[in-house]
Coordinates of C-alpha atoms (C1' of nucleotides) and ligand atoms in Angstrom, one line a residue:
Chain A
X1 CA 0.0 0.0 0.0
X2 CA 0.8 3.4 -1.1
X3 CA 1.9 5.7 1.5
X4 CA 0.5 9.4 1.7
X5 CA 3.8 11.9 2.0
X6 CA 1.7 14.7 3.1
X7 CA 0.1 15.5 6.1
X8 CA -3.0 16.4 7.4
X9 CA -2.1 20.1 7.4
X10 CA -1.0 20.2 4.2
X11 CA -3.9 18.6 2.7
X12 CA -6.0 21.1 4.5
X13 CA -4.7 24.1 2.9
X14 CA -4.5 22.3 -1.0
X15 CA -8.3 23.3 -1.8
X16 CA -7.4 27.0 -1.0
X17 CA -4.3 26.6 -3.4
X18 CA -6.3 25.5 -5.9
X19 CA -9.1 27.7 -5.9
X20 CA -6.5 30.7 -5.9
X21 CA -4.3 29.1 -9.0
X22 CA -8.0 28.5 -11.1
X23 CA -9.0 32.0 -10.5
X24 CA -5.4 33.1 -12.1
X25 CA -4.9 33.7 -15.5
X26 CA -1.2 33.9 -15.5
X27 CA 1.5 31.1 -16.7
X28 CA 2.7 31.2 -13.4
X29 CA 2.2 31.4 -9.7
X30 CA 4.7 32.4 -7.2
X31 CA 5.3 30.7 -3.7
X32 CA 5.1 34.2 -2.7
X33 CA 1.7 34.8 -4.7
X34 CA -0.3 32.4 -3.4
X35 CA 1.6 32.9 0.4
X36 CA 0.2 36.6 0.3
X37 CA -3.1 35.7 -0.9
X38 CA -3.7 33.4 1.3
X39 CA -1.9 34.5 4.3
X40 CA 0.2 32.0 4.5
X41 CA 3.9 31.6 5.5
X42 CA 6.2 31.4 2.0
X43 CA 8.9 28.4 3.0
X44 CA 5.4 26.5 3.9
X45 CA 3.7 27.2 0.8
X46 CA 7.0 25.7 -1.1
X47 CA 6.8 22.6 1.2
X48 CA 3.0 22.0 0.8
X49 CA 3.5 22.3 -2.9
X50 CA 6.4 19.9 -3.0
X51 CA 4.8 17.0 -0.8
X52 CA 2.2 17.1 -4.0
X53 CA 4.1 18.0 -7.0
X54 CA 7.1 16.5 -8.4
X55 CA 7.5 19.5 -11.0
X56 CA 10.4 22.1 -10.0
X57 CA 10.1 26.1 -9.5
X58 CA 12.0 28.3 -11.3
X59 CA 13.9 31.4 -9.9
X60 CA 12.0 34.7 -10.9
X61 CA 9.3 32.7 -12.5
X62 CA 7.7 30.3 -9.9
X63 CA 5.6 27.5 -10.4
X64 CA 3.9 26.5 -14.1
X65 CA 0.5 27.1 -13.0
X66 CA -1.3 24.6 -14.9
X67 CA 0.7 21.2 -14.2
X68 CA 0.5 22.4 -10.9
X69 CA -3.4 22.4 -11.1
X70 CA -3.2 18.8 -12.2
X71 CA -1.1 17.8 -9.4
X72 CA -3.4 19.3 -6.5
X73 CA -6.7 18.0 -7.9
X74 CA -4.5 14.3 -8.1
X75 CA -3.9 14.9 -4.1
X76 CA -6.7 15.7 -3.5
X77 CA -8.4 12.8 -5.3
X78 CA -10.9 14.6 -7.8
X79 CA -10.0 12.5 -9.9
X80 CA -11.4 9.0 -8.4
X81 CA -14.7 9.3 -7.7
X82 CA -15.9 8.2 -4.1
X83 CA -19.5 6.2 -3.3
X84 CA -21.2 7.6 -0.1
X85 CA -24.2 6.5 1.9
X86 CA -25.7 8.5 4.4
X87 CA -27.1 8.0 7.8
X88 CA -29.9 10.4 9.2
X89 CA -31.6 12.8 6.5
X90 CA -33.1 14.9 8.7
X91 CA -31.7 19.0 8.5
X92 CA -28.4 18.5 7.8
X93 CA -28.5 15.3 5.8
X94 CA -31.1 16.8 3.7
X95 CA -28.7 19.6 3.3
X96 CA -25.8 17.4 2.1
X97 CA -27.9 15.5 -0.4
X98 CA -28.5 18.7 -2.4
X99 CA -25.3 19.8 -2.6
X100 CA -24.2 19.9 -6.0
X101 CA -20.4 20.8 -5.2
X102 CA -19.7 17.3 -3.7
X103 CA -19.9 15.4 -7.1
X104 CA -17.0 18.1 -8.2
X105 CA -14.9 16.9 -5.0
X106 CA -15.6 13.3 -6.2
X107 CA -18.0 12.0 -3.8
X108 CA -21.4 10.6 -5.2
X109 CA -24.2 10.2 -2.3
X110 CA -25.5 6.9 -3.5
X111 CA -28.3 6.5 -1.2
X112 CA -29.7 7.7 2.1
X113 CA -31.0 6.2 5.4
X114 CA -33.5 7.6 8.3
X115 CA -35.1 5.8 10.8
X116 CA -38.3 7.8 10.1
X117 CA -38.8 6.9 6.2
X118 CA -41.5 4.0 5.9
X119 CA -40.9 3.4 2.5
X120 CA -38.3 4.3 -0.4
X121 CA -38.8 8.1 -0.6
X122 CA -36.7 10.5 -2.9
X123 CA -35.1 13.6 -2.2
X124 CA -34.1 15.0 -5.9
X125 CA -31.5 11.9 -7.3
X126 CA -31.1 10.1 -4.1
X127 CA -33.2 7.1 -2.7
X128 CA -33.7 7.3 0.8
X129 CA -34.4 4.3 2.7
X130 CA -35.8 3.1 6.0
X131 CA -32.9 2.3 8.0
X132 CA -33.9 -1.4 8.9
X133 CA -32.2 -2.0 5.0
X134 CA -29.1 -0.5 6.1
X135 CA -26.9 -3.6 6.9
X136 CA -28.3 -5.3 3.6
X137 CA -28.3 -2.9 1.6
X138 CA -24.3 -1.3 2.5
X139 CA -23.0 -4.7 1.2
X140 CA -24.8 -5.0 -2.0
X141 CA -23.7 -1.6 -3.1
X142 CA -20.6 -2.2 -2.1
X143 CA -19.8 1.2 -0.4
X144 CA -17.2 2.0 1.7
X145 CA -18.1 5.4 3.0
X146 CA -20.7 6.8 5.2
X147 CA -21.7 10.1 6.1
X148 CA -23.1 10.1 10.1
X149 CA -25.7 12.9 10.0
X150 CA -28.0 11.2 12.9
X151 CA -28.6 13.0 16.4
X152 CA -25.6 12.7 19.0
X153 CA -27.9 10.1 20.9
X154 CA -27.7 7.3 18.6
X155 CA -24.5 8.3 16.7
X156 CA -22.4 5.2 18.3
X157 CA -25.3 2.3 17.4
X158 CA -25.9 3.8 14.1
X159 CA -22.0 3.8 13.7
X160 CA -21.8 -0.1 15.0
X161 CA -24.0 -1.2 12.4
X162 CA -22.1 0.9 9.8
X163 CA -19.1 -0.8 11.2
X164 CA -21.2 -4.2 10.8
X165 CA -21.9 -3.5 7.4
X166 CA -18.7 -2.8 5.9
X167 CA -18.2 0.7 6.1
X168 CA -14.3 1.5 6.5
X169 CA -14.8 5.7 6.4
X170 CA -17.0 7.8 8.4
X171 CA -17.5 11.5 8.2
X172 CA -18.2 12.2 11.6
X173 CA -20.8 15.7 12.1
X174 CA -22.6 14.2 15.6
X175 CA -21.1 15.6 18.5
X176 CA -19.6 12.2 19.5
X177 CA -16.6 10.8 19.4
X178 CA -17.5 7.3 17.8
X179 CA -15.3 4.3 18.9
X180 CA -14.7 2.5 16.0
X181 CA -11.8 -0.7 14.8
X182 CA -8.7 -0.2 13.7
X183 CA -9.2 -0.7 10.1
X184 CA -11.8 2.1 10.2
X185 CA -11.4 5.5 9.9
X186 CA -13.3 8.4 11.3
X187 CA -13.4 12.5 10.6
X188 CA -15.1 14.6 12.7
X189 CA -17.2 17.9 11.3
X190 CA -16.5 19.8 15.1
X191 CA -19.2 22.6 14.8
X192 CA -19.2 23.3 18.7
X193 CA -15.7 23.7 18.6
X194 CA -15.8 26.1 15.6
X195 CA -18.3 27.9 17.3
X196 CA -16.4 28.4 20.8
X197 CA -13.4 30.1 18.9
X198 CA -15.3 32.8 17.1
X199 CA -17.5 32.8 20.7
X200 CA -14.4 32.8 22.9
X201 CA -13.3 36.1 20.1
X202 CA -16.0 38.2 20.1
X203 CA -16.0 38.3 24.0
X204 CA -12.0 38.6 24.9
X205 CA -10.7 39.6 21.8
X206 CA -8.2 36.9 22.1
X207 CA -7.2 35.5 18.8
X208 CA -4.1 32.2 18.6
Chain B
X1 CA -8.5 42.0 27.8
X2 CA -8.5 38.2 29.5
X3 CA -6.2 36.0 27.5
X4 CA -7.0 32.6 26.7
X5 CA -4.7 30.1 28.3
X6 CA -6.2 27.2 26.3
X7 CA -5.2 26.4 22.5
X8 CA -7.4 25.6 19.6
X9 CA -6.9 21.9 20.2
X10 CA -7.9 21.3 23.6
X11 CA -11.2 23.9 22.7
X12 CA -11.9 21.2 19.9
X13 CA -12.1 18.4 22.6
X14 CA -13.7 20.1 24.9
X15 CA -17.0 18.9 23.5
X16 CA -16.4 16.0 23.5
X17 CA -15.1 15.5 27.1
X18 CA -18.7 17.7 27.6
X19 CA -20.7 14.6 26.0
X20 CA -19.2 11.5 27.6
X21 CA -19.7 13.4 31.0
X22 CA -23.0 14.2 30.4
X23 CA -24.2 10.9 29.6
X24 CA -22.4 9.3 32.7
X25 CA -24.3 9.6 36.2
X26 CA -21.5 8.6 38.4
X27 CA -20.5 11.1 41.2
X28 CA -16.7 11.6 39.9
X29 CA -15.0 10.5 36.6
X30 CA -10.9 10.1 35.7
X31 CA -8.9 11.4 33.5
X32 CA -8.5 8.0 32.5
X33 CA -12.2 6.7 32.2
X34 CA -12.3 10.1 29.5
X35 CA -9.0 8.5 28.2
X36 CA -9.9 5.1 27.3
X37 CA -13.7 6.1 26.3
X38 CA -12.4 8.6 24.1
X39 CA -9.6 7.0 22.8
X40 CA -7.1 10.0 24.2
X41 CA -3.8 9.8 26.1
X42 CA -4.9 10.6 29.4
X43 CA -2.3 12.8 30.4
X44 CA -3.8 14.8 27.5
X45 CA -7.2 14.9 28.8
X46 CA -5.6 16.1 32.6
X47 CA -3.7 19.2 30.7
X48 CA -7.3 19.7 29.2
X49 CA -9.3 19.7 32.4
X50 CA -6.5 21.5 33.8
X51 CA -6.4 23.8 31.7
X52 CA -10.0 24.7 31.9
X53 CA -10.8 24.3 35.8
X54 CA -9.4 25.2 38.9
X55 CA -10.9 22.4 40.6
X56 CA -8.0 19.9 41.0
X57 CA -8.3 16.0 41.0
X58 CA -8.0 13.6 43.8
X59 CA -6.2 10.4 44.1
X60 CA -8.6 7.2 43.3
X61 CA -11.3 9.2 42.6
X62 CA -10.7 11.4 39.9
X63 CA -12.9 14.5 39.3
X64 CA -15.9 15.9 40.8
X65 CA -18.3 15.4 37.2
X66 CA -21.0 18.1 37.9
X67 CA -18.2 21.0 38.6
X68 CA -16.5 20.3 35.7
X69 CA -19.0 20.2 33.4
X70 CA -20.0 23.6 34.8
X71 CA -16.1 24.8 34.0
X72 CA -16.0 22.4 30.0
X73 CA -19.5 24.7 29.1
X74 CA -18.3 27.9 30.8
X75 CA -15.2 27.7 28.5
X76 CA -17.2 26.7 25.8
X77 CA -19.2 30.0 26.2
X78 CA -22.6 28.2 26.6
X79 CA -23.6 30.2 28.9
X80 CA -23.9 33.6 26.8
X81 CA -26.1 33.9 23.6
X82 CA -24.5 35.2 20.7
X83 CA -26.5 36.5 18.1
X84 CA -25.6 35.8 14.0
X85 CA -26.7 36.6 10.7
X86 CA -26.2 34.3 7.9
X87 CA -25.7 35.4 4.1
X88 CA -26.2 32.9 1.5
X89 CA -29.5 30.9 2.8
X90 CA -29.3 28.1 0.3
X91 CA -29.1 24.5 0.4
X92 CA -26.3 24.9 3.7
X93 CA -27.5 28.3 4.4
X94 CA -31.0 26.9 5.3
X95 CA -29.9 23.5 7.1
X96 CA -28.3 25.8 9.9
X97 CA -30.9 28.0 10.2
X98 CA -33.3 24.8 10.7
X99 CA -30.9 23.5 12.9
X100 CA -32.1 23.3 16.6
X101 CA -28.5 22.6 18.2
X102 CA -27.4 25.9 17.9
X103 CA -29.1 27.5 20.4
X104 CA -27.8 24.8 23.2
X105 CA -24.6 25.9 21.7
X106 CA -25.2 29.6 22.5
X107 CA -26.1 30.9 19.0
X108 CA -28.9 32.4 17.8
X109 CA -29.5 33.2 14.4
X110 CA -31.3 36.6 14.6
X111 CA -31.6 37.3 10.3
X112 CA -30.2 35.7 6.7
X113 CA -29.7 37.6 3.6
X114 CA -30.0 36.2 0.4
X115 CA -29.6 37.7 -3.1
X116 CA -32.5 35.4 -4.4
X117 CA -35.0 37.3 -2.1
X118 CA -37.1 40.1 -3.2
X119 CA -38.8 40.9 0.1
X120 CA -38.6 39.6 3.4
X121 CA -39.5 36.1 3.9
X122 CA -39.6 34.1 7.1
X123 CA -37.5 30.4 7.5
X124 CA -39.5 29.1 10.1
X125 CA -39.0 31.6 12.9
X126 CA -36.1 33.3 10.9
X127 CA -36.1 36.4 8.7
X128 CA -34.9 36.7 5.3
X129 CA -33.9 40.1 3.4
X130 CA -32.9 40.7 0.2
X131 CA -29.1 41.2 0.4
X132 CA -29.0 44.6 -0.1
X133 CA -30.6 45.8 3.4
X134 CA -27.3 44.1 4.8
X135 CA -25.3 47.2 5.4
X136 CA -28.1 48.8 6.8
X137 CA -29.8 46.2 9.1
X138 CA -26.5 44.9 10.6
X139 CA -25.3 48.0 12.3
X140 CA -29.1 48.1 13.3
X141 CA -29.3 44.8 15.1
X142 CA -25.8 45.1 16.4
X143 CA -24.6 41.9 15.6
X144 CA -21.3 40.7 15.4
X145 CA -20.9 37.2 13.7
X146 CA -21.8 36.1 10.4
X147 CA -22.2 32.7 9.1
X148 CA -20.9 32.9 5.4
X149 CA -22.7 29.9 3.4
X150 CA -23.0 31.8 -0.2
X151 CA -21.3 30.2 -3.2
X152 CA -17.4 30.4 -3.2
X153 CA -16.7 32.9 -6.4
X154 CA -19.3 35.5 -4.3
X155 CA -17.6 34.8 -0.8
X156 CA -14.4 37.4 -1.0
X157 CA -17.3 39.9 -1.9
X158 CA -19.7 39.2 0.4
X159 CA -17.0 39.4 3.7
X160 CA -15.9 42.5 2.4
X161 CA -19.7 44.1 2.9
X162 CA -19.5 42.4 6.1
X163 CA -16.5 43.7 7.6
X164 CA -17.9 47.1 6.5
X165 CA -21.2 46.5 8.3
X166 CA -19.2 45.9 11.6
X167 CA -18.6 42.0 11.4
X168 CA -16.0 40.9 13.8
X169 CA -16.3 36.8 13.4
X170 CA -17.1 35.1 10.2
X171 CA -17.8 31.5 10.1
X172 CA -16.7 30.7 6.3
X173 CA -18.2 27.4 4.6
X174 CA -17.0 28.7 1.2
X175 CA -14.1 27.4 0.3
X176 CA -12.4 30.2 -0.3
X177 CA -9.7 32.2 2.0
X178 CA -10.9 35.1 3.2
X179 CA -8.8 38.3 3.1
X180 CA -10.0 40.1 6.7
X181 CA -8.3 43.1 8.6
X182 CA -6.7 42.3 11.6
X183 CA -9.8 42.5 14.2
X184 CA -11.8 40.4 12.3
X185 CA -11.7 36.0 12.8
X186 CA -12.4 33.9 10.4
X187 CA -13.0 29.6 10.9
X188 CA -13.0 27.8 8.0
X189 CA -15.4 24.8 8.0
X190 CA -13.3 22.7 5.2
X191 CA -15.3 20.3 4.0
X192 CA -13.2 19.2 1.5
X193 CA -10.1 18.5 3.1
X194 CA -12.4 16.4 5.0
X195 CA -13.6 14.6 2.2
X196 CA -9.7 14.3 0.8
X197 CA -8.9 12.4 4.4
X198 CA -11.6 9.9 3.8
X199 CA -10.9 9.4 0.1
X200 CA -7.1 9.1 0.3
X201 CA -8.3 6.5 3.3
X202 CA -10.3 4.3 1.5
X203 CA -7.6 4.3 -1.7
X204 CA -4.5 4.1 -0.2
X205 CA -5.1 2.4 3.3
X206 CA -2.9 5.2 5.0
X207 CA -4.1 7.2 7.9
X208 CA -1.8 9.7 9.9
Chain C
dG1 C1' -3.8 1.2 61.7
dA2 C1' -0.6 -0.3 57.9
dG3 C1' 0.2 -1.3 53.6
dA4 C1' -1.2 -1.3 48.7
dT5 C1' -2.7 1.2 44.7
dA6 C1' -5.2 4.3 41.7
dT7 C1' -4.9 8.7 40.4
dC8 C1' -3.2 13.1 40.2
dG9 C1' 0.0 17.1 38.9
dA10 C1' 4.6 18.5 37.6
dT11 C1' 8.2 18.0 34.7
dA12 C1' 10.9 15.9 31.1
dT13 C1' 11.2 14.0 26.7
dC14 C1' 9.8 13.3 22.1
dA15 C1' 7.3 14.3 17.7
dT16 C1' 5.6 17.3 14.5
dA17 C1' 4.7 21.6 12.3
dA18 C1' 6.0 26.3 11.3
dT19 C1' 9.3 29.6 10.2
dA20 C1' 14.0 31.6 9.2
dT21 C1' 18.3 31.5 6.8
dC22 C1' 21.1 31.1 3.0
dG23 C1' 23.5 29.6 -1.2
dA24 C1' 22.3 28.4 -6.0
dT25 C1' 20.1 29.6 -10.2
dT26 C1' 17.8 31.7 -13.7
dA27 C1' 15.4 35.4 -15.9
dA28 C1' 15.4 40.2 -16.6
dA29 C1' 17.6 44.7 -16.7
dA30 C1' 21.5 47.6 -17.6
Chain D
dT1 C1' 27.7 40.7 -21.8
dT2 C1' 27.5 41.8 -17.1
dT3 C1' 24.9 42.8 -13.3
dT4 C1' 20.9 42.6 -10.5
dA5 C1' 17.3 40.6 -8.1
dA6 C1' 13.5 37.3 -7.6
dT7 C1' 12.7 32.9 -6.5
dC8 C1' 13.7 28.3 -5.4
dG9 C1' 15.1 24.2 -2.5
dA10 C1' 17.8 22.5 1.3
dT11 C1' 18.8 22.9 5.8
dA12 C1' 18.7 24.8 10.5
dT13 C1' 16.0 26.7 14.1
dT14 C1' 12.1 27.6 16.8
dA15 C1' 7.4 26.7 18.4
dT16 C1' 3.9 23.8 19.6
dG17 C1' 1.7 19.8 20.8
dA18 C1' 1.6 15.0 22.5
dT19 C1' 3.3 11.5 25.4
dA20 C1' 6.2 9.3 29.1
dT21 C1' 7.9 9.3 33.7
dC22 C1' 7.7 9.8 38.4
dG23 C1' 7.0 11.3 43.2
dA24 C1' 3.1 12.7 46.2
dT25 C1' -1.2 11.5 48.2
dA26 C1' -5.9 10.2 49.3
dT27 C1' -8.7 6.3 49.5
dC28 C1' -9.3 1.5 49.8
dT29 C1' -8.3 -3.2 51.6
dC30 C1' -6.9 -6.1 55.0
Ligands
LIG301 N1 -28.0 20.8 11.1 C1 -26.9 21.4 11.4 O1 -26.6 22.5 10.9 C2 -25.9 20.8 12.4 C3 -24.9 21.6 12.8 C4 -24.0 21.0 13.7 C5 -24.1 19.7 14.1 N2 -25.1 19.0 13.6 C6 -25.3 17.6 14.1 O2 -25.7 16.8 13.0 C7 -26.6 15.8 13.4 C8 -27.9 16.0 12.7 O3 -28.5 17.3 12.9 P1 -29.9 17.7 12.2 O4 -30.1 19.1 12.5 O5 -29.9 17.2 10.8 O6 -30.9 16.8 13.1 P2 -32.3 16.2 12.6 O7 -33.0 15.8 13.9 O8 -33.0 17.1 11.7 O9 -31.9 14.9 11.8 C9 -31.5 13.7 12.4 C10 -32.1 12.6 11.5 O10 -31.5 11.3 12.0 C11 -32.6 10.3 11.9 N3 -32.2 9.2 12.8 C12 -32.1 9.2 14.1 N4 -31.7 8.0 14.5 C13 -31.5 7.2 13.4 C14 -31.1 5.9 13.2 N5 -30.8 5.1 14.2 N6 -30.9 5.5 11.9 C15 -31.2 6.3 10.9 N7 -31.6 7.6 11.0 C16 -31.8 8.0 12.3 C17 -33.8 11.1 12.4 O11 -35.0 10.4 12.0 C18 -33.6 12.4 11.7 O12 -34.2 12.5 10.5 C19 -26.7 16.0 14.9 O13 -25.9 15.1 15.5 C20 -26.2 17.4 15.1 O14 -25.6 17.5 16.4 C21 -26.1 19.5 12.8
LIG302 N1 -24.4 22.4 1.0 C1 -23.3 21.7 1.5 O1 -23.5 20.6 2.0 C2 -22.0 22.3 1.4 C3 -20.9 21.5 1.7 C4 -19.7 22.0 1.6 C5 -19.5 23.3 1.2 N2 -20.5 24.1 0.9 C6 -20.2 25.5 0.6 O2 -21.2 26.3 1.1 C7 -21.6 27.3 0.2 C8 -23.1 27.2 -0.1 O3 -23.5 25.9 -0.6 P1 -25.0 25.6 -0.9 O4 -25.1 24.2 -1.3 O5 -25.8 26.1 0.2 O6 -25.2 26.5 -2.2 P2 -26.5 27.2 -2.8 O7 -26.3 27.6 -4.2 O8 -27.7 26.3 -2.5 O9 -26.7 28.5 -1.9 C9 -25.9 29.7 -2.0 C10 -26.9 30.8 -1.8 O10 -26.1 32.0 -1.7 C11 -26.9 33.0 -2.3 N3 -26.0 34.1 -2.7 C12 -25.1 34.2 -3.7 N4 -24.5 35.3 -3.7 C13 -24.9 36.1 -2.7 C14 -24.7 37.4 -2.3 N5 -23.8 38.2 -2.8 N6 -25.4 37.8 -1.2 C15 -26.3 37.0 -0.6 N7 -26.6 35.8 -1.0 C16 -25.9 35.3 -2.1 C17 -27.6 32.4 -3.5 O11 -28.7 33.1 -3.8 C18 -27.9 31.0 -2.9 O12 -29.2 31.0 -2.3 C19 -20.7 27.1 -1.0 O13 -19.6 27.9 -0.9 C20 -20.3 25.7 -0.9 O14 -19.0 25.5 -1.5 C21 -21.7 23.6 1.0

DNA sequence: GAGATATCGATATCATAATATCGATTAAAA
DNA sequence: TTTTAATCGATATTATGATATCGATATCTC
């Protein structure tokens, strides 16, 4: 197996790099460029964009801007395009099915569950189903990924049976952290905590 | 102005620690019960707690739950209400203003602005002008954070008529960088690095 | 009452990420 | 052609966060 060279941090700040370098019209893009734009650190933007990209700068010119494209969108895996399920379709879930943007990140929502839908309903493209089909259904659609978009109640259940059914990647937005295998990995959506800092801000002033 | 003595990464725990306490009924609870339910290094959780109470631990017992649940959602700011606006109530825009959670959180969101509506119209108990009463009607309510859910290519234009209206936080779903004066915060919600994670995950077997 | 032990808090170490420095290089300007 | 300066990539340093260690102590057991 493969192993990632990047971290974490770095992968975080690639879908800002891209969106600045598709919004250029220029050949190139400097280090310095996109550091400004973004507010980012130079040295790090030079490090980010050679843990993804094999192609050398060049002094007074930068980075060819296009190539570079390519490479980002590879790291970022827009290229392959993901199967998702997704677990409570209630506010948020709703939310999530309509968003056009996720087929452009590679991620198709192939079908929904809720433990309040009788029958097969639709919302737009995606079938939603009562989630007694759940641990059938996940195998014969063979998907690996789940979206967890239940209340913070029955977040850990609803993740067993995921577990159960062969899902290996969750995208975590309950306000639980789920205890899952080894082999399985999780990513949590923290609003509350996103919430605090800007809180936390407008009432001290205190920034870090 | 009070300084913060906790970081970013122990705030984005904190809710979590908040959950596992609040489901337990015991009388005290240990760093290590938090530890191994969690799946932390319980000498992380202490410097947490620590970090966050006054009230100190005792040997074999651990620490007093109700009191430091008091401290977790006094540093979490759940005890004042801040009052939002959002801009951009589509698809994501209208899932948070449906949301219920928030206002256990401390937020309330007092207005939206869209540039799809001609007149005011109501999301269930929340207001909806057209975007161009923002500049007036934010100075008017006095509000101070903005949830920024409007496509990407409008978000850079959008903060810009927020920081003018007197916006000091901005909670950014775009997936853009936002350029902001010094006074102003901004937290990205980055869904697609998220999504990057779990594909990478699922292609390459690597976690980090 | 006398150990035994779970748990804490303080401190030390280790790991990772961010930033600074600097020589090399190449395009542009003189 | 020579000089200048922007930019890179490599390496060094610093900052931050996570984990390990260990002595102190309060509670439990006998
Ligand atoms: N909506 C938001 O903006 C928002 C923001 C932050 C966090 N969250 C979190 O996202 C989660 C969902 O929030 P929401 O506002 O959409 O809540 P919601 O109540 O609207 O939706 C939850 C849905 O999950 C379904 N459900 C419950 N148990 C289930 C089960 N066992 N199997 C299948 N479906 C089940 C319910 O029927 C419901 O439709 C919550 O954990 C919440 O804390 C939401
Ligand atoms: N919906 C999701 O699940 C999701 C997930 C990840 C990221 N995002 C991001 O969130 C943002 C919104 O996504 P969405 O699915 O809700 O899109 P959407 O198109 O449904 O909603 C965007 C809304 O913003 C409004 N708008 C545009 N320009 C405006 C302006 N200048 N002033 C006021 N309103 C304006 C539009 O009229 C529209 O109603 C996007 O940036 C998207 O990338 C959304």
């Amino acid at each position: 197996m493969e192993i990632r060279s990047f971290t974490i941090q770095t992968l975080e700040r690639l879908p800002y790099y891209l969106h600045y370098m598709e919004s250029r019209e220029t050949e190139d893009v400097s280090s310095r460029d996109l550091a400004n734009a973004l507010g980012l650190n130079e040295v790090q933007v030079r490090k980010d964009l050679a843990a993804v990209s094999s192609k050398a700068g060049r002094p007074r010119r930068g980075f060819e801007r296009k190539p570079l494209i390519r490479d980002i969108r590879e790291a970022l895996g827009f290229g392959r395009m993901d199967e998702a399920v997704i677990v409570g379709v209630g506010h948020l879930g709703t939310a999530l099915i309509n968003y056009k943007g996720f087929r452009e990140l590679g991620l198709r929502i192939v079908a929904g569950f809720d433990l309040q839908v009788e029958d097969e309903i639709w919302v737009n493209e995606t079938p939603v189903f009562s989630s007694d089909r759940l641990k059938n259904l996940i195998p014969r659609l063979n998907v690996k990924m789940a979206i967890l978009t239940v209340n913070s109640e029955n977040a850990q259940a609803v993740c067993d049976e995921l577990v159960a059914a062969g899902i290996r990647a969750i995208w975590n937005f309950s306000q639980v952290m789920l205890n899952v295998p080894d082999n399985v990995i999780v990513r949590n959506e923290n609003m509350a905590a996103s919430l605090a800092v800007l809180s936390e801000y407008l009432s001290t002033g205190n920034n870090k």
